[in-house]
mmCIF file of C-alpha atoms in Angstrom:
data_model
loop_
_atom_site.group_PDB
_atom_site.id
_atom_site.type_symbol
_atom_site.label_atom_id
_atom_site.label_comp_id
_atom_site.label_asym_id
_atom_site.label_seq_id
_atom_site.Cartn_x
_atom_site.Cartn_y
_atom_site.Cartn_z
ATOM 1 C CA UNK A 199 -22.861 -41.824 17.613
ATOM 2 C CA UNK A 200 -22.110 -41.929 14.210
ATOM 3 C CA UNK A 201 -21.748 -45.380 14.215
ATOM 4 C CA UNK A 202 -25.260 -46.666 14.975
ATOM 5 C CA UNK A 203 -26.599 -44.106 12.112
ATOM 6 C CA UNK A 204 -27.122 -47.661 10.241
ATOM 7 C CA UNK A 205 -28.123 -49.922 12.461
ATOM 8 C CA UNK A 206 -31.880 -49.430 12.392
ATOM 9 C CA UNK A 207 -31.647 -49.801 8.701
ATOM 10 C CA UNK A 208 -30.522 -53.355 8.754
ATOM 11 C CA UNK A 209 -34.228 -54.360 9.813
ATOM 12 C CA UNK A 210 -35.297 -53.420 6.254
ATOM 13 C CA UNK A 211 -32.714 -55.346 4.541
ATOM 14 C CA UNK A 212 -33.851 -58.081 6.563
ATOM 15 C CA UNK A 213 -37.568 -58.313 5.598
ATOM 16 C CA UNK A 214 -37.194 -57.613 1.920
ATOM 17 C CA UNK A 215 -34.449 -60.618 2.205
ATOM 18 C CA UNK A 216 -37.168 -62.554 4.076
ATOM 19 C CA UNK A 217 -40.145 -61.741 1.685
ATOM 20 C CA UNK A 218 -38.776 -63.186 -1.363
ATOM 21 C CA UNK A 219 -38.396 -66.642 -0.575
ATOM 22 C CA UNK A 220 -42.065 -67.388 -0.504
ATOM 23 C CA UNK A 221 -42.487 -67.342 -4.013
ATOM 24 C CA UNK A 222 -41.387 -71.067 -3.908
ATOM 25 C CA UNK A 223 -43.393 -72.309 -1.575
ATOM 26 C CA UNK A 224 -46.811 -70.829 -3.043
ATOM 27 C CA UNK A 225 -45.440 -72.622 -6.643
ATOM 28 C CA UNK A 226 -44.971 -75.876 -4.855
ATOM 29 C CA UNK A 227 -48.471 -75.784 -3.341
ATOM 30 C CA UNK A 228 -50.449 -74.151 -6.661
ATOM 31 C CA UNK A 229 -48.953 -75.445 -9.405
ATOM 32 C CA UNK A 230 -48.753 -79.582 -9.037
ATOM 33 C CA UNK A 231 -52.612 -79.485 -8.436
ATOM 34 C CA UNK A 232 -53.135 -76.824 -10.888
ATOM 35 C CA UNK A 233 -51.541 -79.161 -13.461
ATOM 36 C CA UNK A 234 -52.987 -81.932 -12.440
ATOM 37 C CA UNK A 235 -56.528 -80.917 -12.126
ATOM 38 C CA UNK A 236 -55.639 -79.335 -15.928
ATOM 39 C CA UNK A 237 -54.705 -82.567 -17.295
ATOM 40 C CA UNK A 238 -56.937 -85.040 -15.600
ATOM 41 C CA UNK A 239 -60.004 -84.742 -17.201
ATOM 42 C CA UNK A 240 -61.173 -88.509 -17.578
ATOM 43 C CA UNK A 241 -63.881 -88.931 -20.523
ATOM 44 C CA UNK A 242 -66.667 -90.959 -19.967
ATOM 45 C CA UNK A 243 -64.875 -94.060 -20.276
ATOM 46 C CA UNK A 244 -62.687 -93.417 -17.638
ATOM 47 C CA UNK A 245 -61.110 -96.668 -16.564
ATOM 48 C CA UNK A 246 -60.299 -97.350 -20.191
ATOM 49 C CA UNK A 247 -56.479 -98.352 -20.667
ATOM 50 C CA UNK A 248 -55.366 -95.238 -22.133
ATOM 51 C CA UNK A 249 -56.807 -93.030 -19.505
ATOM 52 C CA UNK A 250 -54.854 -94.978 -16.615
ATOM 53 C CA UNK A 251 -52.242 -94.762 -18.804
ATOM 54 C CA UNK A 252 -52.495 -91.085 -18.995
ATOM 55 C CA UNK A 253 -53.454 -91.023 -15.177
ATOM 56 C CA UNK A 254 -49.663 -92.821 -14.358
ATOM 57 C CA UNK A 255 -48.129 -90.376 -16.500
ATOM 58 C CA UNK A 256 -49.735 -87.336 -15.160
ATOM 59 C CA UNK A 257 -48.825 -88.343 -11.578
ATOM 60 C CA UNK A 258 -45.117 -88.931 -12.528
ATOM 61 C CA UNK A 259 -44.537 -85.459 -13.955
ATOM 62 C CA UNK A 260 -46.489 -84.218 -10.989
ATOM 63 C CA UNK A 261 -44.178 -85.759 -8.398
ATOM 64 C CA UNK A 262 -41.121 -85.156 -10.555
ATOM 65 C CA UNK A 263 -42.380 -81.301 -10.295
ATOM 66 C CA UNK A 264 -43.159 -81.294 -6.383
ATOM 67 C CA UNK A 265 -39.690 -82.976 -6.008
ATOM 68 C CA UNK A 266 -37.932 -80.260 -8.124
ATOM 69 C CA UNK A 267 -39.445 -77.383 -6.158
ATOM 70 C CA UNK A 268 -39.263 -79.137 -3.077
ATOM 71 C CA UNK A 269 -35.343 -79.127 -3.231
ATOM 72 C CA UNK A 270 -35.328 -75.410 -4.690
ATOM 73 C CA UNK A 271 -37.573 -74.167 -2.255
ATOM 74 C CA UNK A 272 -35.432 -75.799 0.476
ATOM 75 C CA UNK A 273 -31.919 -75.401 -0.705
ATOM 76 C CA UNK A 274 -30.310 -76.381 2.601
ATOM 77 C CA UNK A 275 -31.837 -79.646 3.365
ATOM 78 C CA UNK A 276 -30.221 -81.315 0.315
ATOM 79 C CA UNK A 277 -26.949 -80.725 1.395
ATOM 80 C CA UNK A 278 -27.414 -82.906 4.886
ATOM 81 C CA UNK A 279 -25.802 -85.908 3.940
ATOM 82 C CA UNK A 280 -23.365 -84.156 1.559
ATOM 83 C CA UNK A 281 -22.560 -81.421 3.895
ATOM 84 C CA UNK A 282 -21.432 -83.499 6.997
ATOM 85 C CA UNK A 283 -18.542 -84.997 4.984
ATOM 86 C CA UNK A 284 -17.295 -81.822 4.213
ATOM 87 C CA UNK A 285 -17.355 -79.975 7.378
ATOM 88 C CA UNK A 286 -13.460 -80.181 7.537
ATOM 89 C CA UNK A 287 -13.408 -78.924 3.867
ATOM 90 C CA UNK A 288 -15.497 -75.831 4.813
ATOM 91 C CA UNK A 289 -13.343 -74.930 7.901
ATOM 92 C CA UNK A 290 -10.306 -75.303 5.885
ATOM 93 C CA UNK A 291 -11.745 -72.770 3.423
ATOM 94 C CA UNK A 292 -12.690 -70.515 6.116
ATOM 95 C CA UNK A 293 -9.138 -70.868 7.452
ATOM 96 C CA UNK A 294 -7.851 -69.918 3.982
ATOM 97 C CA UNK A 295 -9.749 -67.459 3.426
ATOM 98 C CA UNK A 296 -8.787 -65.634 6.993
ATOM 99 C CA UNK A 297 -4.914 -66.406 6.144
ATOM 100 C CA UNK A 298 -5.029 -64.765 2.668
ATOM 101 C CA UNK A 299 -7.232 -62.101 3.966
ATOM 102 C CA UNK A 300 -4.738 -61.303 6.848
ATOM 103 C CA UNK A 301 -1.700 -61.624 4.618
ATOM 104 C CA UNK A 302 -3.093 -59.073 1.662
ATOM 105 C CA UNK A 303 -4.415 -56.793 4.192
ATOM 106 C CA UNK A 304 -0.828 -56.438 6.162
ATOM 107 C CA UNK A 305 1.219 -56.655 2.977
ATOM 108 C CA UNK A 306 -0.895 -53.766 1.575
ATOM 109 C CA UNK A 307 -1.549 -51.135 5.147
ATOM 110 C CA UNK A 308 1.211 -52.759 7.546
ATOM 111 C CA UNK A 309 4.409 -52.114 5.764
ATOM 112 C CA UNK A 310 5.568 -50.008 8.423
ATOM 113 C CA UNK A 311 5.494 -51.465 11.752
ATOM 114 C CA UNK A 312 6.074 -50.581 15.113
ATOM 115 C CA UNK A 313 9.201 -49.190 16.137
ATOM 116 C CA UNK A 314 9.194 -49.296 19.932
ATOM 117 C CA UNK A 315 10.393 -52.849 20.364
ATOM 118 C CA UNK A 316 6.362 -54.301 20.101
ATOM 119 C CA UNK A 317 3.353 -54.075 22.141
ATOM 120 C CA UNK A 318 3.646 -52.705 25.794
ATOM 121 C CA UNK A 319 1.977 -55.208 28.328
ATOM 122 C CA UNK A 320 -0.167 -52.456 29.492
ATOM 123 C CA UNK A 321 -1.255 -52.071 25.633
ATOM 124 C CA UNK A 322 -1.449 -55.615 25.372
ATOM 125 C CA UNK A 323 -3.710 -56.350 28.684
ATOM 126 C CA UNK A 324 -6.175 -53.403 27.787
ATOM 127 C CA UNK A 325 -6.785 -54.575 24.229
ATOM 128 C CA UNK A 326 -7.210 -57.870 25.383
ATOM 129 C CA UNK A 327 -9.878 -56.616 27.688
ATOM 130 C CA UNK A 328 -11.595 -54.729 25.031
ATOM 131 C CA UNK A 329 -11.655 -57.824 22.848
ATOM 132 C CA UNK A 330 -13.311 -60.092 25.739
ATOM 133 C CA UNK A 331 -15.781 -57.258 26.301
ATOM 134 C CA UNK A 332 -16.670 -57.120 22.618
ATOM 135 C CA UNK A 333 -16.807 -61.102 22.392
ATOM 136 C CA UNK A 334 -18.734 -61.288 25.413
ATOM 137 C CA UNK A 335 -21.327 -58.780 24.163
ATOM 138 C CA UNK A 336 -21.398 -60.153 20.549
ATOM 139 C CA UNK A 337 -22.348 -63.742 21.917
ATOM 140 C CA UNK A 338 -24.975 -61.630 24.276
ATOM 141 C CA UNK A 339 -26.659 -60.124 21.067
ATOM 142 C CA UNK A 340 -26.735 -63.897 19.437
ATOM 143 C CA UNK A 341 -28.551 -65.543 22.573
ATOM 144 C CA UNK A 342 -30.732 -62.865 23.192
ATOM 145 C CA UNK A 343 -31.734 -62.467 19.093
ATOM 146 C CA UNK A 344 -32.153 -65.914 19.101
ATOM 147 C CA UNK A 345 -34.539 -66.213 22.769
ATOM 148 C CA UNK A 346 -36.066 -63.429 21.185
ATOM 149 C CA UNK A 347 -36.892 -65.060 18.120
ATOM 150 C CA UNK A 348 -38.062 -68.317 19.481
ATOM 151 C CA UNK A 349 -40.606 -66.342 21.665
ATOM 152 C CA UNK A 350 -42.116 -64.929 18.400
ATOM 153 C CA UNK A 351 -40.609 -61.236 18.935
ATOM 154 C CA UNK A 352 -39.283 -61.624 15.021
ATOM 155 C CA UNK A 353 -43.247 -62.057 13.541
ATOM 156 C CA UNK A 354 -44.243 -59.049 16.068
ATOM 157 C CA UNK A 355 -41.710 -56.591 14.926
ATOM 158 C CA UNK A 356 -42.302 -57.831 11.503
ATOM 159 C CA UNK A 357 -45.864 -56.541 12.118
ATOM 160 C CA UNK A 358 -45.304 -53.571 13.711
ATOM 161 C CA UNK A 359 -45.227 -49.711 11.602
ATOM 162 C CA UNK A 360 -41.535 -50.405 10.058
ATOM 163 C CA UNK A 361 -41.152 -46.197 10.849
ATOM 164 C CA UNK A 362 -42.285 -47.114 14.581
ATOM 165 C CA UNK A 363 -39.555 -49.563 14.943
ATOM 166 C CA UNK A 364 -36.866 -47.164 13.188
ATOM 167 C CA UNK A 365 -37.790 -44.752 15.915
ATOM 168 C CA UNK A 366 -37.912 -46.431 18.832
ATOM 169 C CA UNK A 367 -34.804 -49.082 17.892
ATOM 170 C CA UNK A 368 -32.704 -45.610 16.875
ATOM 171 C CA UNK A 369 -33.880 -44.030 20.072
ATOM 172 C CA UNK A 370 -33.269 -47.353 22.953
ATOM 173 C CA UNK A 371 -29.939 -48.002 20.651
ATOM 174 C CA UNK A 372 -28.718 -43.814 20.809
ATOM 175 C CA UNK A 373 -30.013 -43.362 24.274
ATOM 176 C CA UNK A 374 -27.929 -46.452 26.105
ATOM 177 C CA UNK A 375 -25.001 -46.148 23.824
ATOM 178 C CA UNK A 376 -24.773 -42.859 25.221
ATOM 179 C CA UNK A 377 -25.852 -43.564 28.906
ATOM 180 C CA UNK A 378 -23.416 -45.895 29.031
ATOM 181 C CA UNK A 379 -20.599 -44.003 27.464
ATOM 182 C CA UNK A 380 -21.059 -41.285 29.926
ATOM 183 C CA UNK A 381 -21.155 -43.382 33.470
ATOM 184 C CA UNK A 382 -18.062 -43.620 35.065
ATOM 185 C CA UNK A 383 -16.298 -47.235 34.881
ATOM 186 C CA UNK A 384 -16.242 -47.027 38.761
ATOM 187 C CA UNK A 385 -19.671 -47.247 38.833
ATOM 188 C CA UNK A 386 -19.874 -51.096 37.710
ATOM 189 C CA UNK A 387 -23.233 -51.656 38.363
ATOM 190 C CA UNK A 388 -24.862 -49.202 36.062
ATOM 191 C CA UNK A 389 -22.069 -49.166 33.473
ATOM 192 C CA UNK A 390 -22.990 -53.113 32.942
ATOM 193 C CA UNK A 391 -26.500 -52.340 33.348
ATOM 194 C CA UNK A 392 -26.569 -50.131 30.487
ATOM 195 C CA UNK A 393 -24.254 -51.922 28.315
ATOM 196 C CA UNK A 394 -26.462 -54.996 29.180
ATOM 197 C CA UNK A 395 -29.664 -53.051 27.578
ATOM 198 C CA UNK A 396 -27.543 -51.654 24.671
ATOM 199 C CA UNK A 397 -26.640 -55.409 23.858
ATOM 200 C CA UNK A 398 -30.643 -56.167 24.141
ATOM 201 C CA UNK A 399 -31.507 -53.412 22.192
ATOM 202 C CA UNK A 400 -29.588 -54.433 19.209
ATOM 203 C CA UNK A 401 -30.640 -57.983 19.767
ATOM 204 C CA UNK A 402 -34.378 -57.311 19.632
ATOM 205 C CA UNK A 403 -33.499 -55.054 16.084
ATOM 206 C CA UNK A 404 -31.518 -58.212 14.592
ATOM 207 C CA UNK A 405 -34.076 -60.928 15.743
ATOM 208 C CA UNK A 406 -35.375 -61.198 12.339
ATOM 209 C CA UNK A 407 -32.277 -62.058 10.790
ATOM 210 C CA UNK A 408 -32.906 -65.714 12.336
ATOM 211 C CA UNK A 409 -35.400 -66.425 9.760
ATOM 212 C CA UNK A 410 -32.559 -66.970 7.496
ATOM 213 C CA UNK A 411 -30.833 -70.577 7.070
ATOM 214 C CA UNK A 412 -27.837 -70.993 10.142
ATOM 215 C CA UNK A 413 -25.805 -72.321 7.447
ATOM 216 C CA UNK A 414 -25.591 -69.128 5.765
ATOM 217 C CA UNK A 415 -25.241 -66.624 9.079
ATOM 218 C CA UNK A 416 -22.891 -69.100 10.036
ATOM 219 C CA UNK A 417 -21.027 -67.971 7.162
ATOM 220 C CA UNK A 418 -21.683 -64.540 7.319
ATOM 221 C CA UNK A 419 -20.321 -64.565 10.775
ATOM 222 C CA UNK A 420 -17.280 -66.765 9.863
ATOM 223 C CA UNK A 421 -16.251 -64.243 7.121
ATOM 224 C CA UNK A 422 -17.356 -61.051 9.562
ATOM 225 C CA UNK A 423 -14.728 -62.137 12.120
ATOM 226 C CA UNK A 424 -12.156 -63.198 9.789
ATOM 227 C CA UNK A 425 -12.385 -59.617 7.830
ATOM 228 C CA UNK A 426 -12.205 -58.141 11.450
ATOM 229 C CA UNK A 427 -9.654 -60.019 12.938
ATOM 230 C CA UNK A 428 -7.109 -59.497 10.005
ATOM 231 C CA UNK A 429 -8.031 -55.790 10.270
ATOM 232 C CA UNK A 430 -7.651 -55.747 13.705
ATOM 233 C CA UNK A 431 -4.205 -57.785 13.641
ATOM 234 C CA UNK A 432 -2.868 -54.450 11.121
ATOM 235 C CA UNK A 433 -4.432 -51.658 13.645
ATOM 236 C CA UNK A 434 -2.347 -53.503 16.568
ATOM 237 C CA UNK A 435 0.864 -54.260 15.105
ATOM 238 C CA UNK A 436 0.836 -50.853 12.853
ATOM 239 C CA UNK A 437 2.984 -47.984 14.045
ATOM 240 C CA UNK A 438 1.592 -45.750 17.248
ATOM 241 C CA UNK A 439 -1.211 -43.325 15.756
ATOM 242 C CA UNK A 440 -0.730 -44.245 12.134
ATOM 243 C CA UNK A 441 -4.474 -44.911 11.546
ATOM 244 C CA UNK A 442 -5.877 -42.124 13.655
ATOM 245 C CA UNK A 443 -6.080 -39.651 10.641
ATOM 246 C CA UNK A 444 -9.092 -41.679 9.484
ATOM 247 C CA UNK A 445 -11.576 -40.806 11.586
ATOM 248 C CA UNK A 446 -12.876 -37.625 9.903
ATOM 249 C CA UNK A 447 -12.650 -39.021 6.424
ATOM 250 C CA UNK A 448 -14.513 -42.305 7.757
ATOM 251 C CA UNK A 449 -17.601 -40.105 9.336
ATOM 252 C CA UNK A 450 -18.104 -38.772 5.721
ATOM 253 C CA UNK A 451 -18.084 -42.362 4.305
ATOM 254 C CA UNK A 452 -20.739 -43.266 7.155
ATOM 255 C CA UNK A 453 -22.725 -40.453 5.997
ATOM 256 C CA UNK A 454 -22.840 -41.205 2.331
ATOM 257 C CA UNK A 455 -23.733 -45.046 3.303
ATOM 258 C CA UNK A 456 -26.461 -43.979 5.533
ATOM 259 C CA UNK A 457 -27.755 -41.668 2.829
ATOM 260 C CA UNK A 458 -27.663 -44.140 -0.088
ATOM 261 C CA UNK A 459 -29.519 -47.028 2.412
ATOM 262 C CA UNK A 460 -32.007 -43.864 2.512
ATOM 263 C CA UNK A 461 -32.452 -43.681 -1.526
ATOM 264 C CA UNK A 462 -35.268 -46.029 -1.733
ATOM 265 C CA UNK A 463 -37.471 -43.308 -0.137
ATOM 266 C CA UNK A 464 -36.958 -40.728 -2.311
ATOM 267 C CA UNK A 465 -35.786 -42.357 -5.612
ATOM 268 C CA UNK A 466 -38.208 -43.314 -7.818
ATOM 269 C CA UNK A 467 -38.865 -47.235 -8.640
ATOM 270 C CA UNK A 468 -38.504 -46.631 -12.123
ATOM 271 C CA UNK A 469 -34.838 -45.530 -11.773
ATOM 272 C CA UNK A 470 -33.658 -49.152 -11.208
ATOM 273 C CA UNK A 471 -29.972 -48.478 -12.246
ATOM 274 C CA UNK A 472 -30.045 -45.667 -9.526
ATOM 275 C CA UNK A 473 -31.377 -47.795 -7.185
ATOM 276 C CA UNK A 474 -28.762 -50.566 -7.995
ATOM 277 C CA UNK A 475 -25.701 -48.246 -7.589
ATOM 278 C CA UNK A 476 -27.192 -47.219 -4.168
ATOM 279 C CA UNK A 477 -27.773 -50.875 -2.929
ATOM 280 C CA UNK A 478 -24.266 -51.307 -4.251
ATOM 281 C CA UNK A 479 -22.814 -48.751 -2.574
ATOM 282 C CA UNK A 480 -24.792 -49.515 0.784
ATOM 283 C CA UNK A 481 -23.329 -52.850 0.596
ATOM 284 C CA UNK A 482 -19.806 -53.258 -0.225
ATOM 285 C CA UNK A 483 -19.019 -49.698 0.549
ATOM 286 C CA UNK A 484 -20.171 -50.077 3.994
ATOM 287 C CA UNK A 485 -18.031 -52.903 4.399
ATOM 288 C CA UNK A 486 -15.080 -50.811 3.527
ATOM 289 C CA UNK A 487 -16.206 -47.883 5.829
ATOM 290 C CA UNK A 488 -16.701 -50.201 8.701
ATOM 291 C CA UNK A 489 -13.618 -52.029 8.089
ATOM 292 C CA UNK A 490 -11.885 -49.053 7.987
ATOM 293 C CA UNK A 491 -13.677 -48.062 11.625
ATOM 294 C CA UNK A 492 -12.699 -51.458 12.690
ATOM 295 C CA UNK A 493 -8.729 -50.130 12.072
ATOM 296 C CA UNK A 494 -9.676 -47.207 13.750
ATOM 297 C CA UNK A 495 -11.099 -48.283 16.390
ATOM 298 C CA UNK A 496 -8.362 -50.469 17.329
ATOM 299 C CA UNK A 497 -5.827 -47.962 17.173
ATOM 300 C CA UNK A 498 -7.888 -45.608 19.070
ATOM 301 C CA UNK A 499 -8.011 -48.569 21.961
ATOM 302 C CA UNK A 500 -4.225 -48.429 21.907
ATOM 303 C CA UNK A 501 -4.201 -44.606 22.179
ATOM 304 C CA UNK A 502 -6.151 -44.866 25.364
ATOM 305 C CA UNK A 503 -4.352 -47.198 26.730
ATOM 306 C CA UNK A 504 -1.098 -45.013 26.652
ATOM 307 C CA UNK A 505 -3.397 -41.993 28.049
ATOM 308 C CA UNK A 506 -4.476 -44.211 30.836
ATOM 309 C CA UNK A 507 -1.179 -45.421 31.538
ATOM 310 C CA UNK A 508 -0.328 -41.777 31.879
ATOM 311 C CA UNK A 509 -2.842 -40.643 34.420
ATOM 312 C CA UNK A 510 -4.754 -38.630 31.981
ATOM 313 C CA UNK A 511 -7.967 -40.846 31.552
ATOM 314 C CA UNK A 512 -9.841 -44.231 33.307
ATOM 315 C CA UNK A 513 -9.597 -47.373 31.397
ATOM 316 C CA UNK A 514 -12.913 -48.244 30.219
ATOM 317 C CA UNK A 515 -12.835 -51.486 28.020
ATOM 318 C CA UNK A 516 -16.974 -51.428 28.064
ATOM 319 C CA UNK A 517 -16.712 -48.263 25.804
ATOM 320 C CA UNK A 518 -13.907 -49.360 23.792
ATOM 321 C CA UNK A 519 -16.114 -52.748 23.010
ATOM 322 C CA UNK A 520 -18.651 -50.713 22.094
ATOM 323 C CA UNK A 521 -17.446 -49.162 18.837
ATOM 324 C CA UNK A 522 -16.027 -52.493 17.486
ATOM 325 C CA UNK A 523 -19.280 -54.138 18.570
ATOM 326 C CA UNK A 524 -21.318 -51.892 15.833
ATOM 327 C CA UNK A 525 -18.640 -52.919 13.838
ATOM 328 C CA UNK A 526 -19.075 -56.279 14.050
ATOM 329 C CA UNK A 527 -22.801 -55.697 13.414
ATOM 330 C CA UNK A 528 -23.027 -53.665 10.441
ATOM 331 C CA UNK A 529 -20.471 -56.052 8.652
ATOM 332 C CA UNK A 530 -22.361 -58.890 9.760
ATOM 333 C CA UNK A 531 -25.483 -57.549 8.577
ATOM 334 C CA UNK A 532 -24.226 -56.724 5.013
ATOM 335 C CA UNK A 533 -22.421 -59.970 4.575
ATOM 336 C CA UNK A 534 -25.791 -61.702 5.397
ATOM 337 C CA UNK A 535 -27.254 -59.768 2.599
ATOM 338 C CA UNK A 536 -24.473 -60.371 0.035
ATOM 339 C CA UNK A 537 -24.355 -64.137 0.799
ATOM 340 C CA UNK A 538 -28.274 -64.105 0.458
ATOM 341 C CA UNK A 539 -28.351 -62.299 -2.921
ATOM 342 C CA UNK A 540 -25.352 -64.780 -4.142
ATOM 343 C CA UNK A 541 -27.484 -67.817 -3.066
ATOM 344 C CA UNK A 542 -30.959 -66.337 -4.956
ATOM 345 C CA UNK A 543 -28.836 -66.072 -7.908
ATOM 346 C CA UNK A 544 -27.747 -69.919 -8.105
#
């Protein structure tokens, strides 16, 4: 349940980021016209040569201003021709980030590897099944969020009361998650129905992210996959139960991150430095916390695989995938916000 506490607040960050790009558009529609009306005041001899040269000069300046503003308001459109030629470079850049992250995390946290001769087949199959359900769930969330956005759900969601959205979203998210976890894996229909409802709930809350540029969302997804893939590799190859002790500290960390997300509700707007610290804590502290949860969840999957092989519990890859899905969503939302902040500074 603690994993879902940060989910509804992702909507507030999304709305905040979407609200800011409106200024360049307003400037595009108003500034050139104001400039032209201010400078285009012909005297009585309106058709003299000097007035025509002034008019031509005003028109050229207005065209330059509107062109520059159009590039500023749509930064992704100016790179269509250049970006198509740099796809291979970007793919290699992302692969380099993934490889460097993998090596760094493996050197720092995985110096003591398994001593039992490698991962047994039952652990490997259970981990692969969990990853398959995680990828399927994330795919359902992405497709459902895109469909809701195209049908106008994002606009209606933004027009609603944010407290109502937060309350209903939190109740639906936690309710479907608890119901899915409590259902026996033998009851396939109810299990997968609740799991699908949980994914659709997450998609409804994430639908406003579709207002962001597709290139930014793709980069955030690539970075999230690289980060989680590297950490999952470390968790899968580390010694048995080496990182299961992180459960308690990570719960404390997610509580601190949640409180930092609520800080704008109680901290006055004049305390800009305090609000900046809480925002950085929510962003970068959240990346650390949910990266740690990814490491913990992967080792928990292997621990449950050993218990299921011994007959103590039943294999339930759906329940295991829910935790990893929430880790992915929380990291992805923060990646989107960080990349959006970097893009606005340029």
